[in-house]
Short mmCIF file of C-alpha atoms in Angstrom, two decimals:
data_model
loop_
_atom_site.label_atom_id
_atom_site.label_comp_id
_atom_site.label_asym_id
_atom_site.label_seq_id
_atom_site.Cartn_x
_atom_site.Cartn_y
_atom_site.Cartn_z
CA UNK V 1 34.90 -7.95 -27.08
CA UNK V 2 35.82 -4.25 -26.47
CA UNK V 3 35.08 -3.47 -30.55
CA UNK V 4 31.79 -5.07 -29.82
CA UNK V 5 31.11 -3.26 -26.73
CA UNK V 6 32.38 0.32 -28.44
CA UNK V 7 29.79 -0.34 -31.13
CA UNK V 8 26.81 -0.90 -29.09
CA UNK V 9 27.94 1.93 -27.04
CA UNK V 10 28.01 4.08 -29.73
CA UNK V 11 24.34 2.38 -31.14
CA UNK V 12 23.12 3.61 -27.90
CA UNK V 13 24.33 6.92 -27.92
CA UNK V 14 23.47 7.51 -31.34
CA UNK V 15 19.86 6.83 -30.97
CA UNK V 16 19.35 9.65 -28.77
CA UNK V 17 21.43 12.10 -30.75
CA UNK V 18 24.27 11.72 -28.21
CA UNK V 19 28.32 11.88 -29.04
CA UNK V 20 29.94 8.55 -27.55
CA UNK V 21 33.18 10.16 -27.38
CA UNK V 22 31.23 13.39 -25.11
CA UNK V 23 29.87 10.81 -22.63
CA UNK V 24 33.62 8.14 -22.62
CA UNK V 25 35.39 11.54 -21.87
CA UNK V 26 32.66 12.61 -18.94
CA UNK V 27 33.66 9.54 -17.33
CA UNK V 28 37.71 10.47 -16.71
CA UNK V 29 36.30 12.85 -14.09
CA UNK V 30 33.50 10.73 -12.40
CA UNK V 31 34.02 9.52 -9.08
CA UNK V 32 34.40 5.41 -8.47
CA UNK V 33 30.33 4.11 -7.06
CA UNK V 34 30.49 3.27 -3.32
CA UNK V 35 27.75 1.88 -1.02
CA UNK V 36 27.14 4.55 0.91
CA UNK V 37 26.77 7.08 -2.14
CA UNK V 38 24.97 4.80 -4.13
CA UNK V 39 22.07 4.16 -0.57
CA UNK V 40 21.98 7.04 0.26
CA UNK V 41 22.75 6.36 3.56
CA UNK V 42 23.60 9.52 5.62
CA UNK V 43 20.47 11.00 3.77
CA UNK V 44 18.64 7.71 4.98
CA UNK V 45 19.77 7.94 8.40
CA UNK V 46 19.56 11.48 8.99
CA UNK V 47 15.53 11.43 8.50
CA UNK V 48 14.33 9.81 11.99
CA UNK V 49 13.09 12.90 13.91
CA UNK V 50 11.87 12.32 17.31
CA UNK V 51 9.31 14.28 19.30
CA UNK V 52 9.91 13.24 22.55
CA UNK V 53 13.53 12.03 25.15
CA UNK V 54 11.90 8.32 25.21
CA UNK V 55 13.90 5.51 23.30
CA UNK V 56 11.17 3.89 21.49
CA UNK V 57 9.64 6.81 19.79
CA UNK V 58 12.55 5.99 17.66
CA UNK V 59 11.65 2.16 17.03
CA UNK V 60 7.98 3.33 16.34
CA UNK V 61 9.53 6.03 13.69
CA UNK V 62 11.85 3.68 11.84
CA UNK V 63 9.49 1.07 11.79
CA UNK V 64 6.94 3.49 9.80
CA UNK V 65 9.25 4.08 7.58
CA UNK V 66 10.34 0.99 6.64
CA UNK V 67 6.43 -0.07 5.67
CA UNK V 68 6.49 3.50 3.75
CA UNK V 69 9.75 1.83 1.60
CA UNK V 70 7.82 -1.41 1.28
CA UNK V 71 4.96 0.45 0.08
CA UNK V 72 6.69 2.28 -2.16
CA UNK V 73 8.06 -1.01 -3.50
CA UNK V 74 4.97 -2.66 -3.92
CA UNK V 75 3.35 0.49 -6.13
CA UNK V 76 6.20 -0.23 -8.74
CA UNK V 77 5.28 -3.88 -8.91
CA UNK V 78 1.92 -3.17 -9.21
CA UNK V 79 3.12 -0.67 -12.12
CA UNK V 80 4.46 -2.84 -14.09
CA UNK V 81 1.60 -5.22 -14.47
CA UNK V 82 -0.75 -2.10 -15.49
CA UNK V 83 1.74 -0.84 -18.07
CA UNK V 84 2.35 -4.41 -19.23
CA UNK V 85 1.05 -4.89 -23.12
CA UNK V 86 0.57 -8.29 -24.01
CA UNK V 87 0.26 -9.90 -20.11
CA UNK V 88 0.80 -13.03 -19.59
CA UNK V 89 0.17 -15.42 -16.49
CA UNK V 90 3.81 -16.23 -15.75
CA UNK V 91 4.72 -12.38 -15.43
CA UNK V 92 1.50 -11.15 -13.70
CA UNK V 93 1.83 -14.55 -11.28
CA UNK V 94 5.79 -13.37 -10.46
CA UNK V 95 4.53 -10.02 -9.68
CA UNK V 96 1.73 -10.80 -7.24
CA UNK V 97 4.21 -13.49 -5.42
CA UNK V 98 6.82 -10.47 -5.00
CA UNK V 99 4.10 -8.33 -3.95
CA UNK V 100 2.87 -10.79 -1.24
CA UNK V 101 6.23 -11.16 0.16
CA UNK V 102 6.28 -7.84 0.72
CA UNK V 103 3.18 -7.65 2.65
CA UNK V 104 3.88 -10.88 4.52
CA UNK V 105 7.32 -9.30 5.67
CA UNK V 106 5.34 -6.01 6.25
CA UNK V 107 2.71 -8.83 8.69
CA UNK V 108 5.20 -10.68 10.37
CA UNK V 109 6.93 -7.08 11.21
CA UNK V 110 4.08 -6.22 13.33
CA UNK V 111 6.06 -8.14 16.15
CA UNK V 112 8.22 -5.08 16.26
CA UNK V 113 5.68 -2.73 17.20
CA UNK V 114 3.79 -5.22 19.25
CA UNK V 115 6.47 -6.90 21.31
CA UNK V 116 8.98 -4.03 20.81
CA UNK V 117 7.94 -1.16 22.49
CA UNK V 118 7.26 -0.57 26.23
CA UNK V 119 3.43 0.36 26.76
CA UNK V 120 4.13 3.06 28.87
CA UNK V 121 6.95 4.72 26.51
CA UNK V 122 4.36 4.39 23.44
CA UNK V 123 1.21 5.40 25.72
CA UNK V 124 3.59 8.37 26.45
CA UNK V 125 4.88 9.80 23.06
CA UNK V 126 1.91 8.61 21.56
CA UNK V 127 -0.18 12.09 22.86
CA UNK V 128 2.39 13.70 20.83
CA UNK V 129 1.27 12.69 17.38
CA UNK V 130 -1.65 13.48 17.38
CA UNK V 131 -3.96 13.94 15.13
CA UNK V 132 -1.34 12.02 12.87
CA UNK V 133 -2.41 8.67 12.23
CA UNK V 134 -1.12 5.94 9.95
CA UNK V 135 -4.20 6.06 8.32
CA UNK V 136 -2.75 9.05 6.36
CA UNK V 137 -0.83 6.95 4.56
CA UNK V 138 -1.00 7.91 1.07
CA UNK V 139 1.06 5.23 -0.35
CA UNK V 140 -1.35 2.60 1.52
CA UNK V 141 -4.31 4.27 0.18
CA UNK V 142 -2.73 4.08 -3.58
CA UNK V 143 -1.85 0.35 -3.33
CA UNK V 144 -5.88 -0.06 -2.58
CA UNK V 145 -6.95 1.98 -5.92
CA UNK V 146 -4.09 -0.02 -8.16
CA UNK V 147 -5.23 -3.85 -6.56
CA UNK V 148 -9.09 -3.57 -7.40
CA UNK V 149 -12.53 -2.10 -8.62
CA UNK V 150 -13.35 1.20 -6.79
CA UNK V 151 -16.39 -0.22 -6.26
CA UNK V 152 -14.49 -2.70 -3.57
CA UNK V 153 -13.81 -0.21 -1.85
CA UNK V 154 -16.49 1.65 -0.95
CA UNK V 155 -18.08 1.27 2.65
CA UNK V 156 -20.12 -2.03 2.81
CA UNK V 157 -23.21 -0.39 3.86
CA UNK V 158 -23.28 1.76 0.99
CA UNK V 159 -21.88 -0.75 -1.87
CA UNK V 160 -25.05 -2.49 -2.91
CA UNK V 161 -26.98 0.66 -3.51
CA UNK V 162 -24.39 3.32 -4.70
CA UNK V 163 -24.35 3.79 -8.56
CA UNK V 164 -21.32 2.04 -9.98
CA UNK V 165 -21.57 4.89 -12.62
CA UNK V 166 -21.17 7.90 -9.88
CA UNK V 167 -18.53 10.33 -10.49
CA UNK V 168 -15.01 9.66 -8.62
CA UNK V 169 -15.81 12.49 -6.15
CA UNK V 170 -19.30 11.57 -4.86
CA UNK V 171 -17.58 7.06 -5.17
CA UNK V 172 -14.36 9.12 -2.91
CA UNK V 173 -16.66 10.24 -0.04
CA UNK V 174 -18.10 6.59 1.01
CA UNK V 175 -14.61 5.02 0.49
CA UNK V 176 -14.71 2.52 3.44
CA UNK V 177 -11.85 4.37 5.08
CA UNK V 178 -13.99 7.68 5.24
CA UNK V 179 -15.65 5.53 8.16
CA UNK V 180 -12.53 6.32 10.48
CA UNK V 181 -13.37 9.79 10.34
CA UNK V 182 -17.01 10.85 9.13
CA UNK V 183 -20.21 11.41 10.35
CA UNK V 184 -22.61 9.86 7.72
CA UNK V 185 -25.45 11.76 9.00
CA UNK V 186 -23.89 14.83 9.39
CA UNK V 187 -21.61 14.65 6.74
CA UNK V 188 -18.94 16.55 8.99
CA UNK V 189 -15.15 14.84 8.85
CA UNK V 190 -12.96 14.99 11.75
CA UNK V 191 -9.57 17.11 11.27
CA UNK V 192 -7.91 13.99 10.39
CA UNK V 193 -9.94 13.30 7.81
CA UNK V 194 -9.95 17.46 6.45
CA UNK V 195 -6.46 17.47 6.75
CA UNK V 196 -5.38 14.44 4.86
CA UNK V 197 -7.83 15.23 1.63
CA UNK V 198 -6.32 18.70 1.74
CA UNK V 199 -3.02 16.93 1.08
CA UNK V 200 -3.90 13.96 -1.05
CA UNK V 201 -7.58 14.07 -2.81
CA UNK V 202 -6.79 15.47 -6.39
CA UNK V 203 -3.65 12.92 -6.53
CA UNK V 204 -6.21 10.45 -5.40
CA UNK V 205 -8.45 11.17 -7.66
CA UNK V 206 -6.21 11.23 -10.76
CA UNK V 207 -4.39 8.15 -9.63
CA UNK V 208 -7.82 6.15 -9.17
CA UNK V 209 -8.75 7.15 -13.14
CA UNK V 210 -5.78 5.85 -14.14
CA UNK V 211 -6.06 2.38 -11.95
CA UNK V 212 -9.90 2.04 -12.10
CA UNK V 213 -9.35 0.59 -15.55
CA UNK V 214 -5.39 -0.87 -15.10
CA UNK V 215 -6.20 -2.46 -11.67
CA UNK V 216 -4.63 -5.37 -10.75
CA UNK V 217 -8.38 -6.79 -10.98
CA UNK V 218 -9.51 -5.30 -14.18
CA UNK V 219 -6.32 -6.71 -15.53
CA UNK V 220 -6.96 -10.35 -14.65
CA UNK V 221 -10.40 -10.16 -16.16
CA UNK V 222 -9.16 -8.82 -19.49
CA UNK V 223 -7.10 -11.86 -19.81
CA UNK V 224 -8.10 -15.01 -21.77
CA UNK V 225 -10.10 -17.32 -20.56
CA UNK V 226 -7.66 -20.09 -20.16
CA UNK V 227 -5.42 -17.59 -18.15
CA UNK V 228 -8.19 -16.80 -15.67
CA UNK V 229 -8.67 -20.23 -15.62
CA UNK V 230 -5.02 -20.93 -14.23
CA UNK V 231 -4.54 -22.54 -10.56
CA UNK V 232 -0.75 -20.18 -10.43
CA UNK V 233 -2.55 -17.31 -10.92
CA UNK V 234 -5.43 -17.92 -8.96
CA UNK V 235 -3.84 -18.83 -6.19
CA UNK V 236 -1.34 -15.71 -6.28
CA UNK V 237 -4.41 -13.61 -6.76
CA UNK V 238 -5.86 -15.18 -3.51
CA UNK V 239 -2.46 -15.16 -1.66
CA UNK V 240 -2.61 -11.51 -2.02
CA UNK V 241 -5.82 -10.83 -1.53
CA UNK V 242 -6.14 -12.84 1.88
CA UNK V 243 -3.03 -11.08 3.10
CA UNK V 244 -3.37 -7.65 2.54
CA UNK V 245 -7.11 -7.51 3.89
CA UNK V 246 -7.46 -10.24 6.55
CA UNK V 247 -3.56 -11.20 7.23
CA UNK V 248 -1.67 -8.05 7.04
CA UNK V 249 -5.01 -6.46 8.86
CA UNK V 250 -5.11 -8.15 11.76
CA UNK V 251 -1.60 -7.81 12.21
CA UNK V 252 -2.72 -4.07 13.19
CA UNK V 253 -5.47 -4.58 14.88
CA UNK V 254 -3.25 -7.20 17.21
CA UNK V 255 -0.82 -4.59 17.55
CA UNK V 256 -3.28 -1.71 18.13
CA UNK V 257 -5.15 -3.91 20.96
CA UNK V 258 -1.85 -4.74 22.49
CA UNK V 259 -1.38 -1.05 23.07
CA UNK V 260 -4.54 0.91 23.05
CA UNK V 261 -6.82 -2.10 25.04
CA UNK V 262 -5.42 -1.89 28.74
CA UNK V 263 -7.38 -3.11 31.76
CA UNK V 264 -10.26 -3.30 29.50
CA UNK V 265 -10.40 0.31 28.57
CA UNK V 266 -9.60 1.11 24.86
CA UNK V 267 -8.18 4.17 24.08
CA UNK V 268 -8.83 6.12 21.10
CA UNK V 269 -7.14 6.22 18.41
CA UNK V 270 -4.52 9.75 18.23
CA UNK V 271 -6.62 9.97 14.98
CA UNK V 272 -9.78 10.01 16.46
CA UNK V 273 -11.17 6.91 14.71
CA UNK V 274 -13.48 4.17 16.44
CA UNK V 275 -10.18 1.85 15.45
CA UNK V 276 -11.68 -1.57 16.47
CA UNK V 277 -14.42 -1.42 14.06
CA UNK V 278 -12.27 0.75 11.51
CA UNK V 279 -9.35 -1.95 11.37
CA UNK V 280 -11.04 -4.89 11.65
CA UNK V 281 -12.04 -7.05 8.54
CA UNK V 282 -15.26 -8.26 9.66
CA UNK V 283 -16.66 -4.75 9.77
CA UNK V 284 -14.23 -3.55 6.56
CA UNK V 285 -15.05 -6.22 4.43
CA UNK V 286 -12.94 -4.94 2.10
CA UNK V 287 -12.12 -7.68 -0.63
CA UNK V 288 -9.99 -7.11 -3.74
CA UNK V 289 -11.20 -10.20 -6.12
CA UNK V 290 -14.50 -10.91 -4.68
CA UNK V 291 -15.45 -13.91 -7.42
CA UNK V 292 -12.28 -15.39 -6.70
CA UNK V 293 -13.61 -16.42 -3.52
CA UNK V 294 -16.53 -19.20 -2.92
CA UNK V 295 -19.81 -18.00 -1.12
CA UNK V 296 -19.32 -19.10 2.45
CA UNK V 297 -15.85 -17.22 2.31
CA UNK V 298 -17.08 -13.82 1.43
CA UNK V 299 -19.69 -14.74 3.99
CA UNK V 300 -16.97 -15.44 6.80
CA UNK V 301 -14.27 -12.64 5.78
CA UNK V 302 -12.43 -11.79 8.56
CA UNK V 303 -14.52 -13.61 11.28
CA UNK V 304 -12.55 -16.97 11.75
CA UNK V 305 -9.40 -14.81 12.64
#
């Protein structure tokens, strides 16, 4: 067993031009793995910075960060099935199921923010963050390029009329998120808005080349017939679909009211955005495999919820 081990070792090795003997001799000095080295964890734990002297600013921080992990975990799912040659259902089903976990824990987590956080403390630190918003969440925006058509996700009023041919800038500017922070007939974008392109909008646009052909969509319609044709994969494809954009959704928007709707009065978003019409589905409409779905449920997205 240790010859055999030794050999492949050294088959390894050799294939990148590597000594064995270099590497077995490296390891007399390495230290033994433990947890904590291995996590992370003071590095982890050391990067919850609050603003303000009140408690829950901290749930509200770790909480973001969490969904930023789980986002970051569901772009390297996503990954795989748009590097994968030769796809098959059984792989590309796995991957959506592990994907819709993720956002299902990321839904039923909502409770933290919604039932964990005194109004008053959040109503409080809240004035703080702003103009930060969670709608500069780059990782969110990058899970939306890699799960569909770009043409998904531009703003329903503009969809049926824009050219499906127009260049990735001029498609960029009536993404349906642009809505939370853009004048249409002005043109003029809130700071929010300014800021967050600033940051983001070349990596967005070289990251939606990339996915506008190797999107999770575009993938399952370059599969065989038979393929598209199977209930597993349909009904992943769905599972996903219905949680990120209606599910997952109105998670927010149920967590948003809770806090920002008081006495009848909604507050605005620290963002700036018109946030009940910005979140909700009805108005978003935002749908990742649109012929996966029959008539009279593209009809009633989001308004049975």
């Amino acid at each position: 067993m240790e010859k055999e081990i030794t050999n492949q070792l050294k088959d390894k090795y050799s294939k990148i031009g590597q000594n064995l003997d270099t590497h077995l001799e490296g390891l007399l000095y390495s230290k033994p793995m433990n947890y904590w080295d291995y996590i992370q964890t003071d590095a982890l734990l050391n990067l919850q910075i609050q603003r303000t002297e009140l408690p829950d600013e901290m749930v509200f921080i770790m909480y973001h960060q969490i969904n930023e992990l789980l986002f970051k975990m569901i772009l390297w799912e996503i990954d795989q099935v748009a590097k994968k040659e030769n796809l098959t259902v059984d792989f590309f089903s796995e991957k959506l199921m592990r994907v819709s976990r993720y956002f299902d824990m990321l839904s039923s987590s909502f409770t933290i923010m919604q039932d964990g956080m005194e109004i008053e403390q959040y109503n409080k630190f809240r004035n703080t963050l702003a103009p930060a918003s969670g709608f500069q969440s780059a990782q969110y925006r990058k899970i939306e390029f890699a799960s569909t058509e770009l043409i998904n996700l531009i703003d329903n009023r503009f969809r049926e009329t824009i050219d499906r041919n127009t260049p990735y800038e001029h498609a960029f500017d009536h993404l349906y998120w642009q809505a939370a922070g853009k004048d249409y007939k002005t043109g003029k974008k809130s700071y929010l808005l300014t800021v967050f392109e600033e940051r983001y909008k070349d990596e967005f646009l070289r990251f939606a080349a990339f996915y506008n052909t190797h999107n999770l969509w575009t993938k399952f319609k370059e599969l065989p017939q038979e393929a598209r044709e199977d209930k597993k994969l349909i009904d992943a494809m769905r599972h996903y679909d219905y949680t990120v954009n209606i599910k997952w959704v109105m998670a927010h928007y149920n967590a948003a009211n809770h806090y920002l709707n008081i006495g009848g009065e909604t507050a605005e978003a620290t963002g700036g955005s018109d946030w009940t019409k910005y979140m909700h589905p009805k108005y978003q409409r935002r749908i990742f495999f649109p012929e996966l779905w029959s008539e009279k449920e593209l009809r009633e997205w989001g308004t049975n919820v």
